[in-house]
Amino acid sequence: MFSYSSPAIATYLNIASPRAACVNGSKVAIINTQGIWEVEADGRKKLIPNSYQDARDIVAIDDKTYILAVPTGLVKIKTDGTTQKIVDSAANSKTRVKFLDGLIIHQSVNTLSIYDTSLNFKAKHSYAVTEVMDFEYKNKYLYISGFQQQKPSGIPVQIAFLYRMGFNGTSIFNLPNLPGDNQGKLWGYNPTSLVDNMADTRLNRLYISGNKLYVLGSVYGGNSIYRWNGKDLLTQTLITTDKYTNAAQTRDEIKVYTGVINLTSFTVERGQLSLTRLPSTGGLGNGNSNFPKTIYSDGTDIFVGSNAAYAIPNRDSQTFLGKPIAAYRGDASFLIFPNNLKTRKAWVTPGSGEILLFSKKFAVIKTGNVNDLSTNSGTAQSLPTNTYFIKF
């Protein structure tokens, strides 16, 4: 089995304050206030300067064209820096863009807008939720996730939702419940029905591979709606393998939820929690936080990038590229599952940092010191948040 503690390459890129990254064929693109940095598979980089320094997200629509999500909407830009088109659509810092099945889909808070590759407008819809956090598209269905802030009986609670919406080329269907066997909604319960399922939940990220939808959520407690199948509060779907997947002896620490959804039946097949543990306490060890960042699947394995508080399993005995992990300062986390979630293939950290991208082939991490990751030697230098590129 390939060891994720020994990648093919780990390169310090010196890209200050990166905001987002995407894959473009064999390359990775990273945005910061200087522009778009294209990183080759061997770690070489080049800057595509542009005047859209406030870009918050990026997606490649072909090997020579990117779409940037900026607070004023979208920008289409070529790899030579030429601006192709600008779409004015009021957004803010909570904005994302994806290129899915030939469509450019743009999110700003609770609104989705759809464009073709020439940035011609096709549809727009705002949802009566607190925040849409991610979206996917396949076979004329939009999948939308996020959370709704509720306050049943005066007690505030965040309730994760997943909607399956129809899209006919010009209009997004208004209602989450489509004809059939409850095809239009998972989770998103009425708060009055939650009773002992009042832990805050959000559904942060989505990824489709084949006939599966992989979901990445956050749980602020132990008794959450993710214990169940998304349709009722009776049918258990969580798989527990060890103390790092068991919510016992925890409180409101943030836990990562990873779930697998069958798109044919639109049902939750299974899920698993991932949490850290303080090693100096009795019993299982008190729970600690794990913050979800990114999810990817190749159909065989699931790759989750997170930021882990102290400590993931065996953290202090791990090595990365043959070197001991540096003292804890907030860990970047690579977590790999088989598709059935029945076990855990690997959980490793290269040291301090925040995951921007993690897939089967690449990872991009931003970190505050050049020596925070165990790939470097010498005296640590305080710098603006900078970037590592890792190729597996």
PDB file of C-alpha atoms in Angstrom, residues 56-332:
ATOM      1  CA  ARG A  56     -11.979  33.933  -3.398  1.00  0.00           C
ATOM      2  CA  ASP A  57     -12.319  30.772  -5.511  1.00  0.00           C
ATOM      3  CA  ILE A  58     -11.068  29.372  -8.823  1.00  0.00           C
ATOM      4  CA  VAL A  59     -12.002  26.643 -11.291  1.00  0.00           C
ATOM      5  CA  ALA A  60     -10.463  25.559 -14.601  1.00  0.00           C
ATOM      6  CA  ILE A  61     -12.843  25.067 -17.541  1.00  0.00           C
ATOM      7  CA  ASP A  62     -10.045  23.999 -19.907  1.00  0.00           C
ATOM      8  CA  ASP A  63      -6.239  23.949 -19.812  1.00  0.00           C
ATOM      9  CA  LYS A  64      -6.048  27.617 -20.815  1.00  0.00           C
ATOM     10  CA  THR A  65      -9.075  29.163 -19.096  1.00  0.00           C
ATOM     11  CA  TYR A  66     -10.037  29.856 -15.488  1.00  0.00           C
ATOM     12  CA  ILE A  67     -13.139  31.257 -13.825  1.00  0.00           C
ATOM     13  CA  LEU A  68     -12.589  33.351 -10.703  1.00  0.00           C
ATOM     14  CA  ALA A  69     -15.228  34.031  -8.056  1.00  0.00           C
ATOM     15  CA  VAL A  70     -14.766  37.602  -6.806  1.00  0.00           C
ATOM     16  CA  PRO A  71     -16.931  39.798  -4.537  1.00  0.00           C
ATOM     17  CA  THR A  72     -18.418  41.482  -7.613  1.00  0.00           C
ATOM     18  CA  GLY A  73     -19.311  38.230  -9.422  1.00  0.00           C
ATOM     19  CA  LEU A  74     -17.278  36.134 -11.875  1.00  0.00           C
ATOM     20  CA  VAL A  75     -14.260  36.729 -14.109  1.00  0.00           C
ATOM     21  CA  LYS A  76     -13.210  34.578 -17.058  1.00  0.00           C
ATOM     22  CA  ILE A  77      -9.455  34.786 -17.584  1.00  0.00           C
ATOM     23  CA  LYS A  78      -6.981  33.070 -19.926  1.00  0.00           C
ATOM     24  CA  THR A  79      -3.635  31.676 -18.836  1.00  0.00           C
ATOM     25  CA  ASP A  80      -1.899  34.607 -20.564  1.00  0.00           C
ATOM     26  CA  GLY A  81      -3.718  36.977 -18.185  1.00  0.00           C
ATOM     27  CA  THR A  82      -6.245  38.201 -20.758  1.00  0.00           C
ATOM     28  CA  THR A  83      -9.673  38.913 -19.296  1.00  0.00           C
ATOM     29  CA  GLN A  84     -12.370  37.319 -21.447  1.00  0.00           C
ATOM     30  CA  LYS A  85     -15.545  38.346 -19.668  1.00  0.00           C
ATOM     31  CA  ILE A  86     -16.810  39.791 -16.385  1.00  0.00           C
ATOM     32  CA  VAL A  87     -20.188  38.974 -14.846  1.00  0.00           C
ATOM     33  CA  ASP A  88     -21.459  41.435 -12.260  1.00  0.00           C
ATOM     34  CA  SER A  89     -23.389  39.534  -9.611  1.00  0.00           C
ATOM     35  CA  ALA A  90     -23.157  40.844  -6.064  1.00  0.00           C
ATOM     36  CA  ALA A  91     -21.361  38.308  -3.872  1.00  0.00           C
ATOM     37  CA  ASN A  92     -19.264  38.353  -0.717  1.00  0.00           C
ATOM     38  CA  SER A  93     -16.442  36.410   0.897  1.00  0.00           C
ATOM     39  CA  LYS A  94     -18.617  33.271   1.166  1.00  0.00           C
ATOM     40  CA  THR A  95     -18.522  32.586  -2.566  1.00  0.00           C
ATOM     41  CA  ARG A  96     -17.633  29.465  -4.572  1.00  0.00           C
ATOM     42  CA  VAL A  97     -17.506  28.471  -8.222  1.00  0.00           C
ATOM     43  CA  LYS A  98     -17.437  25.052  -9.895  1.00  0.00           C
ATOM     44  CA  PHE A  99     -17.402  23.721 -13.470  1.00  0.00           C
ATOM     45  CA  LEU A 100     -19.795  20.757 -13.595  1.00  0.00           C
ATOM     46  CA  ASP A 101     -21.009  18.904 -16.702  1.00  0.00           C
ATOM     47  CA  GLY A 102     -20.373  21.913 -18.938  1.00  0.00           C
ATOM     48  CA  LEU A 103     -22.020  24.379 -16.540  1.00  0.00           C
ATOM     49  CA  ILE A 104     -20.423  27.112 -14.457  1.00  0.00           C
ATOM     50  CA  ILE A 105     -22.226  27.281 -11.121  1.00  0.00           C
ATOM     51  CA  HIS A 106     -21.631  30.202  -8.771  1.00  0.00           C
ATOM     52  CA  GLN A 107     -22.665  30.367  -5.110  1.00  0.00           C
ATOM     53  CA  SER A 108     -22.930  33.424  -2.903  1.00  0.00           C
ATOM     54  CA  VAL A 109     -24.297  32.855   0.621  1.00  0.00           C
ATOM     55  CA  ASN A 110     -27.721  31.260  -0.147  1.00  0.00           C
ATOM     56  CA  THR A 111     -27.966  31.934  -3.917  1.00  0.00           C
ATOM     57  CA  LEU A 112     -26.892  29.774  -6.876  1.00  0.00           C
ATOM     58  CA  SER A 113     -26.413  31.177 -10.392  1.00  0.00           C
ATOM     59  CA  ILE A 114     -25.785  29.037 -13.477  1.00  0.00           C
ATOM     60  CA  TYR A 115     -23.912  30.064 -16.651  1.00  0.00           C
ATOM     61  CA  ASP A 116     -22.598  28.386 -19.788  1.00  0.00           C
ATOM     62  CA  THR A 117     -18.877  28.381 -20.595  1.00  0.00           C
ATOM     63  CA  SER A 118     -19.199  31.800 -22.264  1.00  0.00           C
ATOM     64  CA  LEU A 119     -20.685  33.137 -19.009  1.00  0.00           C
ATOM     65  CA  ASN A 120     -24.101  33.568 -20.578  1.00  0.00           C
ATOM     66  CA  PHE A 121     -26.721  33.506 -17.806  1.00  0.00           C
ATOM     67  CA  LYS A 122     -29.021  30.462 -17.631  1.00  0.00           C
ATOM     68  CA  ALA A 123     -30.699  30.361 -14.191  1.00  0.00           C
ATOM     69  CA  LYS A 124     -30.632  31.720 -10.661  1.00  0.00           C
ATOM     70  CA  HIS A 125     -32.277  30.680  -7.415  1.00  0.00           C
ATOM     71  CA  SER A 126     -32.106  31.818  -3.791  1.00  0.00           C
ATOM     72  CA  TYR A 127     -32.868  29.340  -1.013  1.00  0.00           C
ATOM     73  CA  ALA A 128     -34.595  30.052   2.298  1.00  0.00           C
ATOM     74  CA  VAL A 129     -31.634  28.772   4.320  1.00  0.00           C
ATOM     75  CA  THR A 130     -28.898  30.392   6.381  1.00  0.00           C
ATOM     76  CA  GLU A 131     -26.131  29.358   4.005  1.00  0.00           C
ATOM     77  CA  VAL A 132     -25.554  27.174   0.963  1.00  0.00           C
ATOM     78  CA  MET A 133     -22.048  25.791   1.504  1.00  0.00           C
ATOM     79  CA  ASP A 134     -21.525  23.581  -1.560  1.00  0.00           C
ATOM     80  CA  PHE A 135     -23.177  22.127  -4.657  1.00  0.00           C
ATOM     81  CA  GLU A 136     -22.749  19.430  -7.314  1.00  0.00           C
ATOM     82  CA  TYR A 137     -24.544  18.673 -10.591  1.00  0.00           C
ATOM     83  CA  LYS A 138     -25.218  15.446 -12.481  1.00  0.00           C
ATOM     84  CA  ASN A 139     -27.901  14.104 -14.830  1.00  0.00           C
ATOM     85  CA  LYS A 140     -30.077  17.246 -14.626  1.00  0.00           C
ATOM     86  CA  TYR A 141     -30.017  17.325 -10.826  1.00  0.00           C
ATOM     87  CA  LEU A 142     -28.442  19.979  -8.632  1.00  0.00           C
ATOM     88  CA  TYR A 143     -27.297  18.827  -5.199  1.00  0.00           C
ATOM     89  CA  ILE A 144     -27.155  21.667  -2.660  1.00  0.00           C
ATOM     90  CA  SER A 145     -25.863  21.462   0.905  1.00  0.00           C
ATOM     91  CA  GLY A 146     -25.448  23.773   3.872  1.00  0.00           C
ATOM     92  CA  PHE A 147     -27.301  24.541   7.080  1.00  0.00           C
ATOM     93  CA  GLN A 148     -30.305  26.381   8.478  1.00  0.00           C
ATOM     94  CA  GLN A 149     -30.186  28.219  11.795  1.00  0.00           C
ATOM     95  CA  GLN A 150     -33.295  27.358  13.816  1.00  0.00           C
ATOM     96  CA  LYS A 151     -34.514  28.144  17.322  1.00  0.00           C
ATOM     97  CA  PRO A 152     -37.055  25.599  18.576  1.00  0.00           C
ATOM     98  CA  SER A 153     -38.320  26.310  22.108  1.00  0.00           C
ATOM     99  CA  GLY A 154     -35.802  29.140  22.389  1.00  0.00           C
ATOM    100  CA  ILE A 155     -32.790  26.826  21.920  1.00  0.00           C
ATOM    101  CA  PRO A 156     -30.667  27.695  18.840  1.00  0.00           C
ATOM    102  CA  VAL A 157     -29.606  24.791  16.616  1.00  0.00           C
ATOM    103  CA  GLN A 158     -27.993  24.521  13.191  1.00  0.00           C
ATOM    104  CA  ILE A 159     -29.538  21.831  10.991  1.00  0.00           C
ATOM    105  CA  ALA A 160     -27.647  20.435   8.005  1.00  0.00           C
ATOM    106  CA  PHE A 161     -29.539  19.825   4.770  1.00  0.00           C
ATOM    107  CA  LEU A 162     -29.019  18.251   1.371  1.00  0.00           C
ATOM    108  CA  TYR A 163     -31.435  19.166  -1.418  1.00  0.00           C
ATOM    109  CA  ARG A 164     -31.769  17.421  -4.753  1.00  0.00           C
ATOM    110  CA  MET A 165     -33.173  19.945  -7.218  1.00  0.00           C
ATOM    111  CA  GLY A 166     -34.140  19.584 -10.853  1.00  0.00           C
ATOM    112  CA  PHE A 167     -32.565  21.790 -13.540  1.00  0.00           C
ATOM    113  CA  ASN A 168     -34.119  21.836 -17.022  1.00  0.00           C
ATOM    114  CA  GLY A 169     -31.583  24.051 -18.757  1.00  0.00           C
ATOM    115  CA  THR A 170     -33.208  27.381 -17.943  1.00  0.00           C
ATOM    116  CA  SER A 171     -34.957  26.967 -14.558  1.00  0.00           C
ATOM    117  CA  ILE A 172     -34.080  25.475 -11.189  1.00  0.00           C
ATOM    118  CA  PHE A 173     -37.048  23.705  -9.613  1.00  0.00           C
ATOM    119  CA  ASN A 174     -38.318  25.625  -6.644  1.00  0.00           C
ATOM    120  CA  LEU A 175     -39.206  22.805  -4.248  1.00  0.00           C
ATOM    121  CA  PRO A 176     -36.731  20.377  -2.680  1.00  0.00           C
ATOM    122  CA  ASN A 177     -39.245  17.518  -2.715  1.00  0.00           C
ATOM    123  CA  LEU A 178     -39.457  16.101  -6.235  1.00  0.00           C
ATOM    124  CA  PRO A 179     -41.796  13.297  -7.377  1.00  0.00           C
ATOM    125  CA  GLY A 180     -40.867   9.857  -6.114  1.00  0.00           C
ATOM    126  CA  ASP A 181     -39.638   8.381  -2.856  1.00  0.00           C
ATOM    127  CA  ASN A 182     -38.652  11.557  -0.990  1.00  0.00           C
ATOM    128  CA  GLN A 183     -36.012  12.219  -3.632  1.00  0.00           C
ATOM    129  CA  GLY A 184     -35.651  15.880  -2.869  1.00  0.00           C
ATOM    130  CA  LYS A 185     -34.290  16.130   0.691  1.00  0.00           C
ATOM    131  CA  LEU A 186     -31.966  14.467   3.190  1.00  0.00           C
ATOM    132  CA  TRP A 187     -31.621  15.725   6.761  1.00  0.00           C
ATOM    133  CA  GLY A 188     -33.055  19.264   6.997  1.00  0.00           C
ATOM    134  CA  TYR A 189     -35.488  18.108   9.696  1.00  0.00           C
ATOM    135  CA  ASN A 190     -38.154  20.222  11.329  1.00  0.00           C
ATOM    136  CA  PRO A 191     -36.454  21.343  14.562  1.00  0.00           C
ATOM    137  CA  THR A 192     -39.421  20.347  16.720  1.00  0.00           C
ATOM    138  CA  SER A 193     -38.766  16.680  15.846  1.00  0.00           C
ATOM    139  CA  LEU A 194     -35.113  16.617  16.897  1.00  0.00           C
ATOM    140  CA  VAL A 195     -35.566  15.942  20.656  1.00  0.00           C
ATOM    141  CA  ASP A 196     -32.161  14.380  21.574  1.00  0.00           C
ATOM    142  CA  ASN A 197     -30.544  15.144  18.197  1.00  0.00           C
ATOM    143  CA  MET A 198     -29.758  18.780  18.948  1.00  0.00           C
ATOM    144  CA  ALA A 199     -26.041  18.910  18.172  1.00  0.00           C
ATOM    145  CA  ASP A 200     -25.308  21.613  15.589  1.00  0.00           C
ATOM    146  CA  THR A 201     -24.577  20.241  12.121  1.00  0.00           C
ATOM    147  CA  ARG A 202     -23.466  21.686   8.792  1.00  0.00           C
ATOM    148  CA  LEU A 203     -22.939  19.971   5.441  1.00  0.00           C
ATOM    149  CA  ASN A 204     -19.790  21.672   4.193  1.00  0.00           C
ATOM    150  CA  ARG A 205     -18.624  19.908   1.028  1.00  0.00           C
ATOM    151  CA  LEU A 206     -19.913  17.587  -1.726  1.00  0.00           C
ATOM    152  CA  TYR A 207     -18.208  15.472  -4.390  1.00  0.00           C
ATOM    153  CA  ILE A 208     -19.745  13.130  -6.985  1.00  0.00           C
ATOM    154  CA  SER A 209     -17.902  10.102  -8.365  1.00  0.00           C
ATOM    155  CA  GLY A 210     -19.824   7.568 -10.421  1.00  0.00           C
ATOM    156  CA  ASN A 211     -23.178   6.871  -8.792  1.00  0.00           C
ATOM    157  CA  LYS A 212     -22.129   8.054  -5.340  1.00  0.00           C
ATOM    158  CA  LEU A 213     -22.327  11.440  -3.682  1.00  0.00           C
ATOM    159  CA  TYR A 214     -19.646  11.881  -1.013  1.00  0.00           C
ATOM    160  CA  VAL A 215     -20.516  14.410   1.668  1.00  0.00           C
ATOM    161  CA  LEU A 216     -18.355  16.148   4.247  1.00  0.00           C
ATOM    162  CA  GLY A 217     -20.029  17.685   7.254  1.00  0.00           C
ATOM    163  CA  SER A 218     -19.276  19.179  10.634  1.00  0.00           C
ATOM    164  CA  VAL A 219     -20.829  18.171  13.964  1.00  0.00           C
ATOM    165  CA  TYR A 220     -20.696  20.341  17.072  1.00  0.00           C
ATOM    166  CA  GLY A 221     -21.515  17.633  19.597  1.00  0.00           C
ATOM    167  CA  GLY A 222     -22.229  13.928  19.870  1.00  0.00           C
ATOM    168  CA  ASN A 223     -25.991  13.430  19.499  1.00  0.00           C
ATOM    169  CA  SER A 224     -26.510  14.658  15.948  1.00  0.00           C
ATOM    170  CA  ILE A 225     -28.800  13.996  12.995  1.00  0.00           C
ATOM    171  CA  TYR A 226     -25.840  12.339  11.226  1.00  0.00           C
ATOM    172  CA  ARG A 227     -26.402   9.281  13.392  1.00  0.00           C
ATOM    173  CA  TRP A 228     -29.385   8.473  11.195  1.00  0.00           C
ATOM    174  CA  ASN A 229     -30.169   7.893   7.518  1.00  0.00           C
ATOM    175  CA  GLY A 230     -31.258  11.431   6.621  1.00  0.00           C
ATOM    176  CA  LYS A 231     -34.924  10.468   6.229  1.00  0.00           C
ATOM    177  CA  ASP A 232     -35.877   9.385   9.740  1.00  0.00           C
ATOM    178  CA  LEU A 233     -34.423   9.556  13.240  1.00  0.00           C
ATOM    179  CA  LEU A 234     -34.496   5.798  13.763  1.00  0.00           C
ATOM    180  CA  THR A 235     -32.291   4.092  11.157  1.00  0.00           C
ATOM    181  CA  GLN A 236     -28.624   4.014  12.198  1.00  0.00           C
ATOM    182  CA  THR A 237     -25.987   4.618   9.485  1.00  0.00           C
ATOM    183  CA  LEU A 238     -22.816   5.565  11.404  1.00  0.00           C
ATOM    184  CA  ILE A 239     -19.934   3.085  11.415  1.00  0.00           C
ATOM    185  CA  THR A 240     -17.754   3.073  14.552  1.00  0.00           C
ATOM    186  CA  THR A 241     -14.324   1.436  14.328  1.00  0.00           C
ATOM    187  CA  ASP A 242     -12.281   2.905  17.210  1.00  0.00           C
ATOM    188  CA  LYS A 243     -12.221   5.770  19.701  1.00  0.00           C
ATOM    189  CA  TYR A 244     -11.480   8.246  16.902  1.00  0.00           C
ATOM    190  CA  THR A 245     -14.828   7.441  15.274  1.00  0.00           C
ATOM    191  CA  ASN A 246     -16.837   7.173  18.504  1.00  0.00           C
ATOM    192  CA  ALA A 247     -18.464  10.338  19.871  1.00  0.00           C
ATOM    193  CA  ALA A 248     -18.483   9.004  23.454  1.00  0.00           C
ATOM    194  CA  GLN A 249     -16.639  11.171  26.017  1.00  0.00           C
ATOM    195  CA  THR A 250     -16.972  14.270  23.839  1.00  0.00           C
ATOM    196  CA  ARG A 251     -18.874  17.547  24.118  1.00  0.00           C
ATOM    197  CA  ASP A 252     -19.280  20.270  21.512  1.00  0.00           C
ATOM    198  CA  GLU A 253     -15.877  19.795  19.877  1.00  0.00           C
ATOM    199  CA  ILE A 254     -16.118  19.925  16.095  1.00  0.00           C
ATOM    200  CA  LYS A 255     -16.118  16.503  14.466  1.00  0.00           C
ATOM    201  CA  VAL A 256     -15.802  15.603  10.787  1.00  0.00           C
ATOM    202  CA  TYR A 257     -18.686  13.645   9.251  1.00  0.00           C
ATOM    203  CA  THR A 258     -18.028  11.685   6.048  1.00  0.00           C
ATOM    204  CA  GLY A 259     -21.021  10.102   4.320  1.00  0.00           C
ATOM    205  CA  VAL A 260     -21.759   8.072   1.186  1.00  0.00           C
ATOM    206  CA  ILE A 261     -25.070   8.611  -0.629  1.00  0.00           C
ATOM    207  CA  ASN A 262     -26.475   6.385  -3.355  1.00  0.00           C
ATOM    208  CA  LEU A 263     -27.717   8.659  -6.147  1.00  0.00           C
ATOM    209  CA  THR A 264     -30.119   6.094  -7.606  1.00  0.00           C
ATOM    210  CA  SER A 265     -32.143   5.728  -4.406  1.00  0.00           C
ATOM    211  CA  PHE A 266     -30.976   9.037  -2.889  1.00  0.00           C
ATOM    212  CA  THR A 267     -30.325   7.342   0.429  1.00  0.00           C
ATOM    213  CA  VAL A 268     -27.482   7.492   2.934  1.00  0.00           C
ATOM    214  CA  GLU A 269     -25.619   4.198   2.689  1.00  0.00           C
ATOM    215  CA  ARG A 270     -23.251   4.802   5.587  1.00  0.00           C
ATOM    216  CA  GLY A 271     -21.274   7.433   7.438  1.00  0.00           C
ATOM    217  CA  GLN A 272     -18.357   7.825   9.812  1.00  0.00           C
ATOM    218  CA  LEU A 273     -17.201  10.452  12.306  1.00  0.00           C
ATOM    219  CA  SER A 274     -13.549  11.485  12.615  1.00  0.00           C
ATOM    220  CA  LEU A 275     -12.442  13.244  15.781  1.00  0.00           C
ATOM    221  CA  THR A 276      -9.218  13.816  17.663  1.00  0.00           C
ATOM    222  CA  ARG A 277      -8.473  12.883  21.273  1.00  0.00           C
ATOM    223  CA  LEU A 278      -6.446  14.478  24.054  1.00  0.00           C
ATOM    224  CA  PRO A 279      -3.937  11.781  25.075  1.00  0.00           C
ATOM    225  CA  SER A 280      -3.466  12.812  28.721  1.00  0.00           C
ATOM    226  CA  THR A 281      -7.007  12.139  29.932  1.00  0.00           C
ATOM    227  CA  GLY A 282      -8.619   8.953  31.248  1.00  0.00           C
ATOM    228  CA  GLY A 283     -10.939   6.549  29.478  1.00  0.00           C
ATOM    229  CA  LEU A 284     -11.072   7.130  25.741  1.00  0.00           C
ATOM    230  CA  GLY A 285      -9.333  10.497  26.154  1.00  0.00           C
ATOM    231  CA  ASN A 286     -11.398  13.677  25.983  1.00  0.00           C
ATOM    232  CA  GLY A 287     -12.556  14.593  22.523  1.00  0.00           C
ATOM    233  CA  ASN A 288     -10.928  17.399  20.556  1.00  0.00           C
ATOM    234  CA  SER A 289     -11.773  19.172  17.313  1.00  0.00           C
ATOM    235  CA  ASN A 290     -11.317  18.211  13.677  1.00  0.00           C
ATOM    236  CA  PHE A 291     -12.352  20.824  11.102  1.00  0.00           C
ATOM    237  CA  PRO A 292     -13.573  19.630   7.645  1.00  0.00           C
ATOM    238  CA  LYS A 293     -12.016  21.305   4.610  1.00  0.00           C
ATOM    239  CA  THR A 294     -12.180  19.250   1.423  1.00  0.00           C
ATOM    240  CA  ILE A 295     -13.377  15.889   0.067  1.00  0.00           C
ATOM    241  CA  TYR A 296     -12.549  13.905  -3.075  1.00  0.00           C
ATOM    242  CA  SER A 297     -13.123  10.341  -4.277  1.00  0.00           C
ATOM    243  CA  ASP A 298     -11.815   8.294  -7.174  1.00  0.00           C
ATOM    244  CA  GLY A 299     -14.667   5.796  -6.689  1.00  0.00           C
ATOM    245  CA  THR A 300     -12.443   3.405  -4.737  1.00  0.00           C
ATOM    246  CA  ASP A 301     -11.122   5.570  -1.920  1.00  0.00           C
ATOM    247  CA  ILE A 302     -12.303   8.743  -0.185  1.00  0.00           C
ATOM    248  CA  PHE A 303      -9.815  11.527   0.519  1.00  0.00           C
ATOM    249  CA  VAL A 304     -10.671  14.015   3.267  1.00  0.00           C
ATOM    250  CA  GLY A 305      -8.580  17.061   4.062  1.00  0.00           C
ATOM    251  CA  SER A 306      -9.114  18.591   7.484  1.00  0.00           C
ATOM    252  CA  ASN A 307      -7.415  20.683  10.123  1.00  0.00           C
ATOM    253  CA  ALA A 308      -6.943  18.648  13.268  1.00  0.00           C
ATOM    254  CA  ALA A 309      -6.536  19.806  16.839  1.00  0.00           C
ATOM    255  CA  TYR A 310      -4.271  17.750  19.079  1.00  0.00           C
ATOM    256  CA  ALA A 311      -4.182  14.861  18.296  1.00  0.00           C
ATOM    257  CA  ILE A 312      -4.843  12.423  15.470  1.00  0.00           C
ATOM    258  CA  PRO A 313      -3.982   8.742  16.174  1.00  0.00           C
ATOM    259  CA  ASN A 314      -0.257   8.160  16.802  1.00  0.00           C
ATOM    260  CA  ARG A 315       0.474  11.784  15.967  1.00  0.00           C
ATOM    261  CA  ASP A 316       3.715  12.115  17.952  1.00  0.00           C
ATOM    262  CA  SER A 317       5.250   8.920  16.559  1.00  0.00           C
ATOM    263  CA  GLN A 318       4.536   9.767  12.919  1.00  0.00           C
ATOM    264  CA  THR A 319       7.080  10.890  10.382  1.00  0.00           C
ATOM    265  CA  PHE A 320       6.672  12.769   7.100  1.00  0.00           C
ATOM    266  CA  LEU A 321       9.287  12.275   4.381  1.00  0.00           C
ATOM    267  CA  GLY A 322      11.296  10.422   7.001  1.00  0.00           C
ATOM    268  CA  LYS A 323      11.347  13.320   9.491  1.00  0.00           C
ATOM    269  CA  PRO A 324       9.506  13.586  12.826  1.00  0.00           C
ATOM    270  CA  ILE A 325       6.430  15.795  12.886  1.00  0.00           C
ATOM    271  CA  ALA A 326       7.140  19.244  14.294  1.00  0.00           C
ATOM    272  CA  ALA A 327       5.644  20.323  17.624  1.00  0.00           C
ATOM    273  CA  TYR A 328       1.882  20.796  17.412  1.00  0.00           C
ATOM    274  CA  ARG A 329       0.684  24.186  16.154  1.00  0.00           C
ATOM    275  CA  GLY A 330      -2.559  23.094  14.435  1.00  0.00           C
ATOM    276  CA  ASP A 331      -2.233  20.153  12.043  1.00  0.00           C
ATOM    277  CA  ALA A 332      -2.987  19.746   8.381  1.00  0.00           C
TER     278      ALA A 332
END
